[in-house]
Amino acid sequence: MSEYQSAISKLNDRSRAILREIVDSYIATGEPVGSRNLARVLPMALSPASIRNVMSDLEYAGLIYAPHTSAGRLPTQSGLRLFVDGLLEVGNLSAEERGKLEAQIAVRRSKPLDQVLTEAGEMISGLSHCAGVVLTEKQVARLKHVEFVMIEPTRALVVLVDEDRNVENRLIDVPAGLPPSALIEAANYLNAHIRGLTIAEARSSIDAELAKSRAELDQLTQKVIKAGLAEWSGVHDDRKSLIVRGQANLLKDLTAIEDLERIRQLFDDLETKRDLSQILGLADQADGVRIFIGSENKLFSLSGSSLIVAPFRDGERKVVGVLGVIGPTRLNYARIIPMVDYTARLVSRVLT
């Protein structure tokens, strides 16, 4: 039992019902709700005075707060988390919604991976009315061919082609005086061992093969092979591909200059990919949807946004990326959680 589920079990029926209505009202309108309005919608007969007593207890527990004197109440971040973990009734996508998603993803099987992921981000943004985000390692496609081309006495160009017909070029340092035959031998060796593998798989496989084949390859050729793979298999920020679609949705319903400043900060964070590896790492640890509310993820602590993401996997069930939505903390969690989960599962099917 999680911390929040344990906390929920300690609330009585009145407290649960009132917290649920306060959160539901906040998600629907963004406005505080008072005891009189709550009395009209609660499933039980309670006077405004009784409701105010319960609200006082919830406020003392740090689950709701009054934005200003004599106002109604709004949920705190802890209150939202308690609601999501313990009170939320997640809906199911309708057969029609599932059919639309399946049809849109299915027609993309023949397209390059980057295009599939971009369109998935656009699709989930349009359905959720939030910003769609996709984060993945740049090379999740299977490799097809590699070539080395000498361009300077100590520099060579590595040309990598994957099965989606994407081509990437990188410069690597090579030892001075390297004979052209070493580049040809390195390319031949790699092409005999990497076809059909991802970069991560190729790096692991080649490291093992080189350990067994040192007598077959001279040291210069081995250095070229390792340098060529290392250029793509590092863990730097530019190794990650970030796709964000529908940013304009985040500008809706802003009520103050400070709200606009928070969204500007979010855009800056996304543009610089700050701390995005944390998202991928956290999603990698989960089987399904992960939800980050406000400052729970330092990437969005300044912008006050929520993030709902789910991992997608390749044919070997390895997590190769995450997709989801970014929006205000008053997201329609019940609708968006199954949407993100199902879209991630569909993308996984495309990658198998």
XYZ file of C-alpha atoms in Angstrom:
352
model
C 0.000 0.000 0.000
C 1.428 3.381 -1.041
C 1.780 6.355 1.280
C -1.223 8.050 -0.301
C -3.396 4.958 -0.330
C -2.630 4.585 3.373
C -3.632 8.222 3.930
C -6.870 7.687 2.013
C -7.747 4.709 4.215
C -7.601 7.016 7.236
C -10.186 9.421 5.803
C -13.832 8.789 6.605
C -16.522 8.717 3.929
C -17.408 12.380 4.413
C -13.808 13.525 3.992
C -13.304 11.376 0.897
C -16.486 12.627 -0.732
C -15.693 16.277 -0.030
C -12.090 15.997 -1.225
C -13.279 14.260 -4.387
C -15.795 17.024 -5.138
C -13.224 19.768 -4.495
C -10.779 18.122 -6.919
C -13.479 17.430 -9.509
C -14.577 21.063 -9.357
C -10.979 22.269 -9.675
C -10.343 20.059 -12.717
C -13.564 21.239 -14.353
C -13.326 24.981 -13.636
C -10.029 25.848 -11.970
C -12.025 27.841 -9.412
C -12.316 27.406 -5.619
C -15.485 25.740 -4.387
C -17.331 26.656 -1.192
C -19.398 24.741 1.328
C -22.776 25.835 -0.080
C -21.968 24.598 -3.581
C -20.571 21.373 -2.163
C -23.769 20.785 -0.186
C -25.715 20.744 -3.466
C -23.568 18.092 -5.196
C -22.447 15.745 -2.430
C -23.973 12.242 -2.496
C -24.855 12.620 1.190
C -26.970 15.166 3.052
C -24.639 17.528 4.918
C -25.179 21.087 6.071
C -22.740 23.810 4.948
C -21.565 24.043 8.572
C -20.734 20.314 8.685
C -18.938 20.608 5.352
C -16.878 23.531 6.634
C -15.771 21.437 9.610
C -14.583 18.659 7.320
C -12.880 21.187 5.046
C -11.059 22.582 8.057
C -9.734 19.100 8.846
C -8.658 18.591 5.222
C -6.920 21.950 5.229
C -5.109 21.103 8.451
C -3.956 17.866 6.798
C -2.475 19.897 3.910
C -4.848 18.506 1.294
C -6.753 21.697 0.439
C -6.186 25.416 0.887
C -7.938 28.774 0.564
C -6.334 30.942 -2.164
C -7.510 34.071 -0.348
C -9.622 35.113 2.626
C -13.291 34.073 2.520
C -12.723 32.027 -0.619
C -13.677 28.452 -1.287
C -11.043 25.738 -1.320
C -8.668 24.309 -3.901
C -6.667 21.070 -3.684
C -2.976 21.313 -2.830
C -0.414 19.282 -4.747
C -0.625 16.677 -1.974
C -4.399 16.695 -2.276
C -4.181 16.102 -6.029
C -1.721 13.274 -5.538
C -3.949 11.710 -2.885
C -6.884 11.942 -5.276
C -4.973 10.443 -8.224
C -3.491 7.571 -6.188
C -6.442 6.703 -4.011
C -9.731 8.162 -5.232
C -9.464 8.485 -8.994
C -11.732 6.236 -11.019
C -9.880 5.843 -14.296
C -12.202 5.565 -17.247
C -11.847 3.254 -20.223
C -11.475 4.391 -23.787
C -14.569 3.714 -25.813
C -14.438 1.220 -28.646
C -14.721 4.149 -31.063
C -11.746 5.963 -29.476
C -9.631 2.808 -29.521
C -10.568 2.197 -33.140
C -9.499 5.701 -34.166
C -6.171 5.371 -32.392
C -5.532 1.962 -33.894
C -6.372 3.154 -37.383
C -4.134 6.212 -37.107
C -1.164 4.222 -35.800
C -1.623 1.259 -38.155
C -1.224 3.336 -41.331
C 2.165 4.521 -40.073
C 3.866 1.142 -40.005
C 5.562 1.801 -43.348
C 6.836 5.258 -42.348
C 10.233 6.164 -40.855
C 10.338 5.920 -37.087
C 10.862 9.652 -36.504
C 7.721 10.394 -38.487
C 5.732 7.776 -36.568
C 6.760 9.305 -33.245
C 6.133 12.876 -34.411
C 2.633 11.988 -35.572
C 1.982 10.096 -32.325
C 2.884 13.263 -30.408
C 0.549 15.320 -32.591
C -2.241 12.776 -32.204
C -2.110 12.595 -28.401
C -1.871 16.390 -28.205
C -5.009 16.771 -30.285
C -6.949 14.186 -28.279
C -5.902 15.495 -24.863
C -5.879 19.234 -25.680
C -2.471 19.372 -23.953
C 1.083 19.342 -25.253
C 2.135 15.951 -26.542
C 5.699 14.893 -25.726
C 7.801 11.998 -26.996
C 11.294 11.307 -25.690
C 13.450 8.552 -27.114
C 17.002 7.606 -27.871
C 17.776 8.872 -31.349
C 18.695 5.436 -32.602
C 15.987 2.947 -31.789
C 15.727 1.693 -35.352
C 17.622 -1.402 -36.467
C 20.928 -0.825 -38.200
C 21.494 -1.714 -41.839
C 24.859 -0.429 -43.071
C 27.924 1.572 -42.005
C 30.741 3.177 -43.986
C 33.922 5.068 -43.082
C 35.315 7.834 -45.314
C 38.694 9.474 -44.659
C 38.398 13.268 -44.999
C 41.538 14.453 -43.182
C 44.740 12.732 -42.036
C 43.278 12.335 -38.524
C 39.520 12.608 -39.184
C 37.038 10.230 -40.773
C 33.346 10.459 -41.568
C 31.089 7.659 -40.286
C 27.934 7.112 -42.332
C 25.246 5.065 -40.587
C 22.085 3.835 -42.333
C 19.193 2.209 -40.457
C 16.328 0.016 -41.633
C 13.999 3.041 -41.728
C 16.319 4.533 -44.365
C 17.497 7.285 -42.028
C 21.104 8.362 -42.635
C 23.354 9.987 -40.031
C 26.892 11.267 -40.449
C 29.413 11.805 -37.649
C 33.070 12.803 -37.576
C 35.504 10.698 -35.552
C 39.187 11.023 -34.726
C 41.449 8.360 -36.191
C 45.152 7.667 -35.614
C 47.564 9.579 -37.829
C 48.853 7.493 -40.717
C 45.846 5.150 -40.669
C 45.843 3.215 -43.970
C 42.628 3.283 -46.053
C 42.516 -0.507 -45.779
C 41.842 -0.179 -42.032
C 38.648 1.810 -42.722
C 37.484 -0.775 -45.241
C 38.232 -3.615 -42.853
C 36.419 -1.822 -39.991
C 33.337 -1.248 -42.162
C 33.296 -4.838 -43.385
C 33.617 -6.149 -39.849
C 30.784 -3.973 -38.532
C 28.480 -4.739 -41.460
C 28.949 -8.454 -40.786
C 27.925 -8.054 -37.137
C 25.495 -5.136 -36.677
C 22.745 -5.660 -39.247
C 19.364 -5.823 -37.533
C 20.659 -4.583 -34.170
C 20.059 -1.313 -32.366
C 23.046 0.853 -31.482
C 22.977 -0.323 -27.850
C 22.799 -3.962 -28.933
C 25.543 -3.456 -31.507
C 27.854 -1.834 -28.961
C 27.409 -4.722 -26.532
C 27.803 -7.358 -29.245
C 30.882 -5.762 -30.798
C 32.606 -5.353 -27.445
C 32.146 -9.069 -26.827
C 33.242 -10.024 -30.365
C 36.361 -7.860 -30.245
C 37.408 -9.516 -27.020
C 37.345 -12.856 -28.868
C 38.743 -11.618 -32.212
C 41.789 -9.579 -31.252
C 44.029 -11.810 -33.332
C 41.894 -11.276 -36.451
C 41.955 -7.463 -36.371
C 44.920 -5.161 -35.897
C 44.809 -2.542 -33.146
C 44.216 0.408 -35.494
C 41.167 -1.247 -37.010
C 39.810 -2.027 -33.550
C 40.190 1.626 -32.559
C 38.203 2.722 -35.631
C 35.423 0.234 -34.857
C 35.139 1.360 -31.238
C 35.280 5.047 -32.153
C 32.560 4.638 -34.767
C 30.114 2.971 -32.385
C 30.985 5.181 -29.416
C 29.973 8.290 -31.372
C 26.377 7.047 -31.412
C 26.104 5.163 -28.155
C 27.063 7.825 -25.619
C 24.718 9.127 -22.944
C 24.888 12.836 -23.780
C 21.789 15.015 -24.045
C 22.117 15.195 -27.854
C 21.653 11.440 -27.904
C 18.031 11.940 -26.992
C 15.363 12.991 -29.409
C 12.628 15.193 -27.960
C 9.402 15.805 -29.852
C 6.889 18.290 -28.440
C 3.649 19.039 -30.232
C 0.691 21.268 -29.331
C 2.561 23.745 -27.106
C -0.133 26.315 -27.853
C -2.563 24.242 -25.778
C -0.540 25.203 -22.692
C -1.364 28.860 -23.282
C -5.096 28.329 -22.897
C -6.901 29.475 -19.760
C -3.954 31.457 -18.400
C -5.298 33.909 -15.806
C -2.276 35.971 -14.761
C 1.123 37.235 -15.923
C 2.825 34.840 -13.517
C 1.037 31.929 -15.247
C 2.492 33.042 -18.574
C 5.950 33.304 -17.007
C 5.692 29.754 -15.671
C 4.796 28.431 -19.128
C 7.677 30.401 -20.661
C 9.987 28.703 -18.151
C 8.546 25.320 -19.147
C 9.210 26.025 -22.839
C 12.807 26.980 -21.998
C 13.270 23.754 -20.023
C 11.894 21.664 -22.863
C 14.018 23.446 -25.450
C 17.221 22.745 -23.529
C 16.125 19.173 -22.671
C 16.987 19.907 -19.060
C 16.712 16.840 -16.823
C 14.828 14.878 -19.474
C 16.963 11.798 -18.881
C 15.285 11.630 -15.469
C 11.894 11.153 -17.127
C 13.144 8.324 -19.306
C 14.822 6.667 -16.335
C 11.739 6.861 -14.145
C 9.468 5.544 -16.878
C 11.932 2.724 -17.498
C 11.272 1.557 -13.947
C 7.508 1.320 -14.459
C 5.337 -1.137 -16.334
C 2.691 1.434 -17.148
C 1.725 5.064 -16.749
C 3.706 7.400 -14.506
C 2.176 10.638 -13.229
C 4.187 13.630 -12.026
C 2.289 16.506 -10.430
C 3.899 19.931 -10.107
C 7.178 19.941 -8.208
C 7.292 16.124 -7.972
C 9.431 16.395 -11.096
C 12.033 19.157 -10.886
C 11.768 19.683 -14.644
C 8.307 21.164 -14.109
C 8.655 22.538 -10.590
C 8.751 26.151 -11.763
C 5.987 25.898 -14.326
C 3.500 24.122 -12.073
C 2.641 21.565 -14.739
C 1.704 17.908 -14.623
C 3.196 15.189 -16.758
C 1.581 11.846 -17.637
C 3.861 9.438 -19.503
C 4.068 5.779 -20.395
C 6.990 3.822 -21.853
C 6.993 2.197 -25.257
C 9.117 -0.829 -26.095
C 10.841 -2.524 -28.985
C 10.416 -6.109 -30.131
C 12.549 -7.398 -27.254
C 10.395 -5.600 -24.672
C 13.155 -3.084 -23.924
C 12.028 0.451 -23.082
C 13.216 2.700 -25.914
C 11.272 5.852 -25.096
C 8.314 7.448 -23.392
C 5.332 9.403 -24.642
C 2.644 11.363 -22.913
C 1.214 14.789 -22.269
C 2.162 17.939 -20.392
C -0.577 20.165 -19.096
C -1.820 22.140 -16.113
C -2.193 20.357 -12.783
C -5.947 20.331 -13.327
C -5.747 17.753 -16.088
C -8.629 15.395 -16.695
C -6.593 12.513 -15.269
C -9.375 9.939 -15.589
C -9.563 10.461 -19.356
C -5.901 11.110 -20.177
C -4.294 8.250 -18.223
C -5.888 5.460 -20.330
C -5.305 7.522 -23.489
C -1.560 7.764 -22.827
C -1.340 4.114 -21.846
C -3.120 2.860 -24.949
C -1.157 5.108 -27.319
C 2.138 3.864 -25.863
C 0.997 0.271 -26.358
C 0.135 0.996 -29.996
C 3.525 2.581 -30.651
C 5.145 -0.499 -29.109
C 3.270 -2.651 -31.624
C 4.704 -0.577 -34.499
C 8.229 -1.184 -33.171
C 7.869 -4.977 -32.944
